[in-house]
């Protein structure tokens, strides 16, 4: 089985507001992308990595990536995250298992990568890391009025890496509708998506507050 990790890193980072594509913003002195790729490689569970970046940054990205015996390819991403993942899938024709892992989850522990791959190797065809939600979640209508309070015990916050049988993910992307995560496309095919326990350190660096937290955590980790 060939495990290929696709790393979407072509987003602009509008909410972070650092005036450069988010994956290239530094956390504790290294670009988020470099940290995310290193975490995948350090898991020992990945045979190959494909990174999708803005087209104009392909050449300089190669210089940022860690030296490794695991091959790391860099390809241009697309306008939406799904376009970037589609480009990564096209660059990984030999994959039997695929992980999709946001560069923005720069501090993801290697053990979480191993947990997802372990579940795939045990036979699951789609696996996502999941954490219980701590806030109460409410649905609202267009005016902001609350329409309901779903039972929190049945809700999970979903992270990456998300892991898939490569054929299943290719089939999901062939159907091609938009979803907020890769597992969402697989769900539309009617396939079962399994969960493994996520990790708080796999949070997505989205806002300036997240970046403060990430820098603090990286400083602790690296000393
Ligand atoms: N991503 C991508 N291609 C896109 C959009 C997003 O590869 N066209 C990647 C991002 O680089 C990131 C991951 O998908 O690693 C998750 O996306 P998000 O957190 O939304 O990052 P950005 O799109 O960069 O941020 P924003 O939405 O605030 O602009
Ligand atoms: Mg985005």
XYZ file of C-alpha atoms and ligand atoms in Angstrom:
253
model
C 0.000 0.000 0.000
C 1.370 3.370 -1.001
C 0.380 6.175 1.398
C 0.509 9.628 -0.204
C -0.164 12.764 1.837
C -1.631 15.737 -0.046
C -0.988 19.075 1.654
C -3.252 21.946 0.527
C -1.153 25.102 0.977
C -2.458 27.363 -1.802
C -4.822 29.505 0.280
C -4.346 33.256 0.667
C -4.825 33.489 4.420
C -7.281 36.385 4.227
C -8.540 35.891 7.799
C -5.000 35.740 9.183
C -4.205 39.046 7.444
C -0.418 38.617 7.192
C -0.218 39.786 3.537
C 1.175 36.521 2.270
C -0.241 33.069 1.593
C -0.865 31.561 5.026
C 1.214 28.403 4.586
C 4.312 30.605 4.229
C 3.710 32.538 7.451
C 6.219 31.494 10.108
C 5.303 29.736 13.348
C 8.147 29.636 15.841
C 10.647 30.491 13.095
C 9.563 27.987 10.411
C 6.864 28.276 7.735
C 3.625 26.491 8.629
C 4.043 24.376 5.495
C 7.487 23.149 6.547
C 6.157 22.169 9.979
C 3.123 20.390 8.555
C 5.246 18.376 6.105
C 7.757 17.500 8.815
C 4.942 16.199 11.046
C 3.711 13.929 8.260
C 7.212 12.580 7.574
C 8.026 12.154 11.276
C 4.994 9.886 11.658
C 6.841 7.266 9.622
C 3.449 6.397 8.098
C 3.725 8.288 4.799
C 5.556 7.143 1.624
C 5.252 10.341 -0.403
C 4.068 13.932 0.041
C 2.494 16.247 -2.551
C 2.265 19.927 -1.615
C -0.110 22.273 -3.481
C 0.925 25.952 -3.389
C 0.113 29.157 -5.318
C 1.510 28.704 -8.868
C 4.012 31.566 -8.526
C 5.536 29.983 -5.402
C 6.233 26.464 -6.713
C 9.968 27.008 -7.268
C 10.712 28.700 -3.959
C 8.657 26.163 -2.010
C 11.065 23.391 -2.945
C 13.816 25.166 -1.002
C 11.644 25.402 2.122
C 10.881 21.731 2.484
C 12.751 19.479 4.889
C 15.447 17.126 3.585
C 14.029 13.640 3.770
C 14.137 10.189 2.277
C 10.385 10.594 1.691
C 9.858 12.213 -1.745
C 8.081 15.572 -1.573
C 6.554 16.997 -4.788
C 5.333 20.558 -5.232
C 2.499 21.349 -7.666
C 0.305 24.406 -8.312
C -2.962 24.488 -6.361
C -6.226 26.083 -7.490
C -8.724 28.812 -6.673
C -10.677 26.811 -4.063
C -9.386 24.235 -1.617
C -11.185 21.492 -3.543
C -9.342 22.599 -6.712
C -6.035 22.290 -4.857
C -6.870 18.799 -3.584
C -7.935 17.778 -7.090
C -4.543 18.955 -8.409
C -2.791 16.947 -5.695
C -4.780 13.810 -6.515
C -3.785 14.136 -10.169
C -0.124 14.279 -9.110
C -0.423 11.065 -7.060
C -1.536 8.395 -9.544
C 0.194 5.555 -7.619
C -1.478 6.198 -4.261
C -3.487 3.421 -2.670
C -4.200 5.395 0.510
C -4.448 9.198 0.526
C -4.195 11.608 3.425
C -5.342 15.202 2.975
C -3.749 17.485 5.552
C -4.011 21.293 5.788
C -0.685 23.130 5.938
C -2.491 25.461 8.343
C -2.614 22.654 10.965
C 1.099 23.170 11.418
C 1.441 21.705 14.924
C -0.343 18.403 14.283
C 1.392 15.652 16.296
C 2.842 12.783 14.208
C 0.915 10.354 16.444
C -2.363 11.655 15.012
C -1.132 10.900 11.474
C -0.237 7.381 12.604
C -3.691 6.931 14.180
C -5.476 7.849 10.932
C -3.256 5.604 8.783
C -3.676 2.752 11.283
C -7.462 2.908 10.927
C -7.141 2.850 7.115
C -4.797 -0.128 7.265
C -7.328 -1.856 9.528
C -9.885 -1.589 6.717
C -11.702 1.738 7.036
C -12.082 3.522 3.668
C -12.563 7.015 5.103
C -11.270 8.302 8.450
C -11.370 11.748 10.079
C -9.953 12.989 13.397
C -12.763 14.211 15.645
C -12.995 16.092 18.932
C -16.048 16.704 21.120
C -17.326 20.280 20.794
C -16.991 22.357 23.936
C -19.273 25.273 23.005
C -23.029 24.907 22.759
C -23.908 24.995 19.048
C -27.128 26.613 17.828
C -28.717 26.919 14.427
C -30.053 30.329 13.413
C -32.222 31.716 10.613
C -31.349 34.562 8.218
C -32.224 37.176 10.861
C -29.968 35.532 13.471
C -32.876 34.189 15.534
C -32.140 30.790 17.079
C -33.976 27.918 15.439
C -32.553 25.034 17.431
C -29.956 23.596 19.793
C -28.657 20.224 18.573
C -27.597 17.773 21.272
C -23.893 18.492 21.732
C -23.075 14.908 22.688
C -23.740 13.905 19.087
C -21.536 16.616 17.538
C -17.811 16.577 16.738
C -15.316 19.141 15.452
C -13.396 17.603 12.539
C -9.694 18.054 11.804
C -7.090 16.795 9.332
C -5.310 14.623 8.296
C -8.352 12.967 6.756
C -7.544 9.561 5.320
C -9.135 7.725 2.408
C -8.898 4.742 0.176
C -7.544 6.494 -2.934
C -10.195 5.061 -5.264
C -12.977 6.269 -2.998
C -11.582 9.808 -2.803
C -11.054 9.919 -6.577
C -14.673 8.824 -7.067
C -15.862 11.517 -4.644
C -13.891 14.198 -6.498
C -15.172 12.933 -9.854
C -18.694 13.816 -8.702
C -17.191 17.176 -7.941
C -19.694 19.098 -5.810
C -18.323 21.549 -3.269
C -18.059 20.580 0.413
C -16.244 22.151 3.365
C -14.045 19.097 3.803
C -12.948 16.069 1.809
C -14.974 13.659 3.925
C -18.069 15.704 3.023
C -17.628 14.710 -0.635
C -17.195 11.055 0.363
C -20.379 11.244 2.484
C -22.272 12.391 -0.627
C -21.390 9.034 -2.209
C -23.037 7.295 0.744
C -19.778 5.831 2.092
C -19.237 5.503 5.857
C -16.729 7.945 7.310
C -15.123 6.696 10.534
C -13.710 8.878 13.291
C -10.564 8.568 15.382
C -9.813 10.767 18.386
C -8.381 14.095 17.203
C -5.817 16.232 19.018
C -6.164 19.820 20.242
C -2.702 20.537 18.777
C -4.071 19.812 15.300
C -6.100 23.062 15.408
C -6.217 25.092 12.204
C -4.347 28.392 12.365
C -7.003 30.686 10.933
C -7.044 33.990 12.843
C -4.395 36.256 14.430
C -5.339 34.789 17.835
C -4.588 31.282 16.542
C -1.162 32.486 15.387
C -0.348 33.838 18.860
C -1.299 30.473 20.356
C 0.711 28.563 17.740
C 3.844 30.670 18.300
C 3.600 30.128 22.060
C 3.158 26.377 21.646
C 6.014 26.162 19.114
C 8.349 27.999 21.493
C 7.609 25.395 24.188
C 7.928 22.485 21.796
C 11.246 23.594 20.295
C 13.053 24.248 23.585
N -6.083 25.945 0.575
C -5.597 25.552 -0.679
N -6.114 26.112 -1.823
C -7.084 27.038 -1.745
C -7.601 27.432 -0.483
C -7.075 26.854 0.669
O -4.689 24.715 -0.762
N -7.537 27.578 -2.882
C -5.464 25.388 1.796
C -4.873 26.459 2.703
O -3.561 26.818 2.258
C -4.890 25.803 4.062
C -6.069 24.815 3.958
O -6.436 24.735 2.579
O -3.705 25.083 4.347
C -7.248 25.260 4.804
O -7.781 26.471 4.288
P -7.957 27.826 5.115
O -7.650 27.623 6.546
O -9.274 28.421 4.727
O -6.732 28.714 4.536
P -6.812 29.992 3.592
O -7.794 29.746 2.506
O -5.416 30.322 3.235
O -7.360 31.095 4.605
P -8.549 32.167 4.342
O -9.794 31.336 4.047
O -8.626 32.952 5.617
O -8.111 32.996 3.154
Mg -9.903 29.453 2.991
